[in-house]
Short mmCIF file of C-alpha atoms in Angstrom, two decimals:
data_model
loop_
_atom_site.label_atom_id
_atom_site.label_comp_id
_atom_site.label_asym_id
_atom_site.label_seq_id
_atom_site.Cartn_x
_atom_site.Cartn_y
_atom_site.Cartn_z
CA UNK A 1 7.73 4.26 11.53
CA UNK A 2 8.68 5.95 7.94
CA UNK A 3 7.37 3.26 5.18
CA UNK A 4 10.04 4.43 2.91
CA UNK A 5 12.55 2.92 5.09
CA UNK A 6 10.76 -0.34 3.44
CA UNK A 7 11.46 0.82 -0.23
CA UNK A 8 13.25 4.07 -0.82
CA UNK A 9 15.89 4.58 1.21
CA UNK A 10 19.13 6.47 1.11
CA UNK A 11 22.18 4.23 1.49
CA UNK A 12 26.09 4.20 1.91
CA UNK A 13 28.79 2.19 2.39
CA UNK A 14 28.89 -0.43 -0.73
CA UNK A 15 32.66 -1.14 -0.35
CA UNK A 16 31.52 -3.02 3.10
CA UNK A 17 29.48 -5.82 0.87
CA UNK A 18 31.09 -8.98 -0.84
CA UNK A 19 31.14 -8.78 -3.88
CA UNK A 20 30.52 -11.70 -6.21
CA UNK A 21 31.58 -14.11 -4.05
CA UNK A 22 30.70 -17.94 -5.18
CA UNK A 23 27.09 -18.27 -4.95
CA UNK A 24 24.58 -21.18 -5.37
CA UNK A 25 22.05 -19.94 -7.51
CA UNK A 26 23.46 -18.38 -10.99
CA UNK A 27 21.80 -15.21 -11.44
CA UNK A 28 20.56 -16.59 -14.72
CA UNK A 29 18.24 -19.20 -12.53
CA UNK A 30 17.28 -16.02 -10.28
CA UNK A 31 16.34 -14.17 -13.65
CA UNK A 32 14.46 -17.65 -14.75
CA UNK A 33 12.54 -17.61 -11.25
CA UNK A 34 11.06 -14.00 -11.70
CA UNK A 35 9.84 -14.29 -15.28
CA UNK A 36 7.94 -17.05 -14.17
CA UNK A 37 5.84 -15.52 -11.81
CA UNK A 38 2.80 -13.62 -13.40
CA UNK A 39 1.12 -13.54 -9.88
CA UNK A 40 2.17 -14.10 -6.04
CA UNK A 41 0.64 -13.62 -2.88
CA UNK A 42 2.26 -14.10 0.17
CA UNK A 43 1.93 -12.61 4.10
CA UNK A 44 5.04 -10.74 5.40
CA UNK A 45 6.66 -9.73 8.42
CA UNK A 46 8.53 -6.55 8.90
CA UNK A 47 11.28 -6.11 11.43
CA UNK A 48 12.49 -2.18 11.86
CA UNK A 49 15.68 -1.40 13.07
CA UNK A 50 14.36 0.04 16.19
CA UNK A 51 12.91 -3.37 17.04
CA UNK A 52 8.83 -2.27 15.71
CA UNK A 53 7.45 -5.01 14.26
CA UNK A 54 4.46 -5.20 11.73
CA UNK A 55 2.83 -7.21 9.25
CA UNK A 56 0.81 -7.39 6.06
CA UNK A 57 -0.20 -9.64 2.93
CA UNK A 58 1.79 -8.96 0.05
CA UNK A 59 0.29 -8.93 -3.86
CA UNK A 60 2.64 -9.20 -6.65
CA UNK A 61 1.07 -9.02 -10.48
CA UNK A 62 3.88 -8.70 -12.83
CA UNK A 63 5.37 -7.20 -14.69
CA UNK A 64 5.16 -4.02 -13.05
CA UNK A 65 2.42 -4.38 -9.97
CA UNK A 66 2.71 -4.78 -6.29
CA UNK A 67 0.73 -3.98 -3.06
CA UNK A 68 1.85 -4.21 0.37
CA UNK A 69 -0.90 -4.14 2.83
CA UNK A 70 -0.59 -3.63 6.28
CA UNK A 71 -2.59 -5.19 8.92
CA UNK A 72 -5.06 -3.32 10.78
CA UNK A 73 -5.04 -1.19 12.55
CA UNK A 74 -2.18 0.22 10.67
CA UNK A 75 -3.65 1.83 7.71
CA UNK A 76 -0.24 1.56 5.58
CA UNK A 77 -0.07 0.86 2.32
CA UNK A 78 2.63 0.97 -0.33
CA UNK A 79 1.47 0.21 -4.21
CA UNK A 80 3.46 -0.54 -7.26
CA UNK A 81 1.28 0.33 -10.06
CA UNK A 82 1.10 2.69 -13.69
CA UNK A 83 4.83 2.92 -14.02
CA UNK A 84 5.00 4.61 -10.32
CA UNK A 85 5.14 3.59 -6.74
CA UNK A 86 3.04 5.16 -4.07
CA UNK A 87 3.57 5.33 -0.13
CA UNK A 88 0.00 5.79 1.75
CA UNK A 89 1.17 6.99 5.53
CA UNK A 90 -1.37 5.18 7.42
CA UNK A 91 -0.84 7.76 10.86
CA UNK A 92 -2.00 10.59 8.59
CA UNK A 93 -5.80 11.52 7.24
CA UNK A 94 -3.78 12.45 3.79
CA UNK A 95 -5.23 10.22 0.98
CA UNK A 96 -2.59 11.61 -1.33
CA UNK A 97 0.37 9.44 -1.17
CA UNK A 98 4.13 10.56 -1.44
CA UNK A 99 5.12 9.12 -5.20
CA UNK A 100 8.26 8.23 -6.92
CA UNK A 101 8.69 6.49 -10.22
CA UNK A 102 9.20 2.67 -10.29
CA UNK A 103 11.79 2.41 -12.69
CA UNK A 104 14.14 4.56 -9.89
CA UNK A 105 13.33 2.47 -6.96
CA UNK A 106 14.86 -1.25 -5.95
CA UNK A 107 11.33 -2.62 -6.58
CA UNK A 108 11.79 -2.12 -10.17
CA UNK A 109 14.52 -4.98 -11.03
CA UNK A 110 11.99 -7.95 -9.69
CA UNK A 111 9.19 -6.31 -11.68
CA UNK A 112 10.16 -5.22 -15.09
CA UNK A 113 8.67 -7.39 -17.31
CA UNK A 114 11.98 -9.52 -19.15
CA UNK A 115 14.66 -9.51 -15.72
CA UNK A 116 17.50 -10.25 -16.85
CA UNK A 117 20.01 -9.77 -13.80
CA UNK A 118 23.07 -10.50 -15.13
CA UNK A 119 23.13 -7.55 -17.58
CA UNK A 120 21.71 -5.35 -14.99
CA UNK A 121 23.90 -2.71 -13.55
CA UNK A 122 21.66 -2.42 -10.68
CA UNK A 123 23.37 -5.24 -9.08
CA UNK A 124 26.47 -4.85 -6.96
CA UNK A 125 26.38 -8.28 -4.89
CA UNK A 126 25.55 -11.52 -5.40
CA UNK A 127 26.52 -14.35 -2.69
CA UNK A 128 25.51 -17.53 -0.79
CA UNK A 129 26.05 -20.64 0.72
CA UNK A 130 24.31 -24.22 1.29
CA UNK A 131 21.11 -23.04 1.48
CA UNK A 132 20.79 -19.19 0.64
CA UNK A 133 21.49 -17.04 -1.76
CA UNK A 134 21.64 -12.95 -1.47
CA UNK A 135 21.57 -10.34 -4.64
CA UNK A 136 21.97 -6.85 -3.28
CA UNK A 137 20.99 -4.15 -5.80
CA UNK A 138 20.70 -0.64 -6.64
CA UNK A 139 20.53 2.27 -9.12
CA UNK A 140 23.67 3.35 -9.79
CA UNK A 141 22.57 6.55 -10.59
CA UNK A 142 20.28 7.21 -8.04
CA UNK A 143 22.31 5.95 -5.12
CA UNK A 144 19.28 7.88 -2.52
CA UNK A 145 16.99 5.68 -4.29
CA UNK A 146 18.13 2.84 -2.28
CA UNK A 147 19.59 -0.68 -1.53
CA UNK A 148 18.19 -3.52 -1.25
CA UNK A 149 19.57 -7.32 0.00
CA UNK A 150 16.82 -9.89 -1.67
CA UNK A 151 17.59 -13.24 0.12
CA UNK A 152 16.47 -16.46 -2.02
CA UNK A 153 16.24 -20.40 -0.44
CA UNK A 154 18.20 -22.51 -2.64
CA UNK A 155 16.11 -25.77 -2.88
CA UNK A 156 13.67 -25.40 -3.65
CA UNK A 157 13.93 -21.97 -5.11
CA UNK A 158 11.95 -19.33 -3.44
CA UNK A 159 12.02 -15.52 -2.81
CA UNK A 160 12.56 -15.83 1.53
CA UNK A 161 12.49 -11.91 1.81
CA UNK A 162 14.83 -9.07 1.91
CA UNK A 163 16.55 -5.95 4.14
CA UNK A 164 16.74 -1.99 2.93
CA UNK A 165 19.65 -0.27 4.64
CA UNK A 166 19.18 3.39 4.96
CA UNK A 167 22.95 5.85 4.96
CA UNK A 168 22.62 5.87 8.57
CA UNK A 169 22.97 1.63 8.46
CA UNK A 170 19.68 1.31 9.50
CA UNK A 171 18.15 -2.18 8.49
CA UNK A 172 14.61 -3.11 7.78
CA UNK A 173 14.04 -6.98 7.13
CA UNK A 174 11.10 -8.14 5.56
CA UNK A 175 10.29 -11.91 5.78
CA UNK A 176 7.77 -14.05 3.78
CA UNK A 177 5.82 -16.55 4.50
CA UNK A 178 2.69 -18.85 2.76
CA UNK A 179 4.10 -17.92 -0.84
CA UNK A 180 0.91 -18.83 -3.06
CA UNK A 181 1.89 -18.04 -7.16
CA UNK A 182 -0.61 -18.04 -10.02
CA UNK A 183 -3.90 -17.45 -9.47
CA UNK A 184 -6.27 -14.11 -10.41
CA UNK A 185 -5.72 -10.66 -8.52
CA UNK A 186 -7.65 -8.34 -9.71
CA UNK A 187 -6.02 -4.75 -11.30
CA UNK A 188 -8.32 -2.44 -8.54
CA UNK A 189 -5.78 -3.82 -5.89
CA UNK A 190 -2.97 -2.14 -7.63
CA UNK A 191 -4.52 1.20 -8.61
CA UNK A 192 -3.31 3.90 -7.20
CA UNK A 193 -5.97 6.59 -8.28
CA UNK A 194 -8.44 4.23 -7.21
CA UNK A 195 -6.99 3.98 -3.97
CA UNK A 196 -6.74 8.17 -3.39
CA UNK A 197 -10.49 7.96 -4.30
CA UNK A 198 -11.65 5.23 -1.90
CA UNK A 199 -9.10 7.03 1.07
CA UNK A 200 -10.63 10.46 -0.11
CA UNK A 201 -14.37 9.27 0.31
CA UNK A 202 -13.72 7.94 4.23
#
């Protein structure tokens, strides 16, 4: 399974989405429910398109810091961390991962450290119903960099998950589950040249 179908992905077909349909959740509430998370934690579930499934713990420390762990025995790992995202390929003996800056991935726009989505050209949906609602962003400019569907519960408002689509339509969901926020995580968990040296010393 290639972990950047979880993050950077190439994608196609925008004119397909609603657009800003009537949704729930003003994006200004969305923008309100980011800023107030310093710290989450949370176990996920990931869903491939070619019906794989795997699992992990996610770590959020914002602004700017994420780490999704894989359970063993997949060795996976992808880190947000230093301005720059990392993908560790967990079938591999590599300890150097592939890298790509933050700021041109999807990940950046629930990280940065004021979101303010409503001035964000990143964001070319935004739709719902009774009881979700769905943003769907990406760079404008780096189209390859990916898009991403995040999918919020109305009431009480929580981040549920998200999908990547890759150009092909490929979709990877990711669901969460046992949402914890606040609490300490320590900065070794997102550090990514800690990482390469604990991966190169096994």
């Amino acid at each position: 399974m290639d972990r950047r179908h979880f993050l950077i992905t190439a994608v196609a077909g925008l004119a397909a989405l609603p657009a800003y349909a009537q949704a729930k959740v003003p994006m200004t509430r969305l923008s309100e429910y980011f800023n107030g998370i310093r710290t989450l934690e949370a176990t996920f579930t990931q869903l491939n398109d070619d019906g794989s499934r795997s699992a992990g713990t996610l770590y959020i420390r914002r602004p700017g810091r994420a780490r999704f762990e894989y359970d063993p025995p997949d060795k996976s790992l992808v880190m947000a961390g230093g301005g720059q995202v990392a993908i560790f390929d967990g079938r591999s003996n590599r300890s150097r991962p592939e890298q790509y800056p933050l700021k041109r991935t999807p990940l950046y726009i629930i990280l940065e450290r004021n979101v303010d989505l409503a001035r964000r050209n990143m964001v070319v949906g935004h739709f719902g119903d009774d009881t979700t609602t769905t943003l769907v962003a990406q760079d404008p400019d780096e189209p390859q960099n990916g898009r991403v569907e995040l999918v919020f519960q109305n009431e009480p408002l929580t981040l549920a998950g998200w999908a990547v689509v890759d150009g092909g339509g490929s979709r990877t969901r990711v669901q969460l589950n046992q949402i914890k926020l606040g609490g300490q995580l320590p900065a070794r968990l997102f550090s990514i040249p800690n990482e390469v040296n604990s991966r190169g010393r096994r």
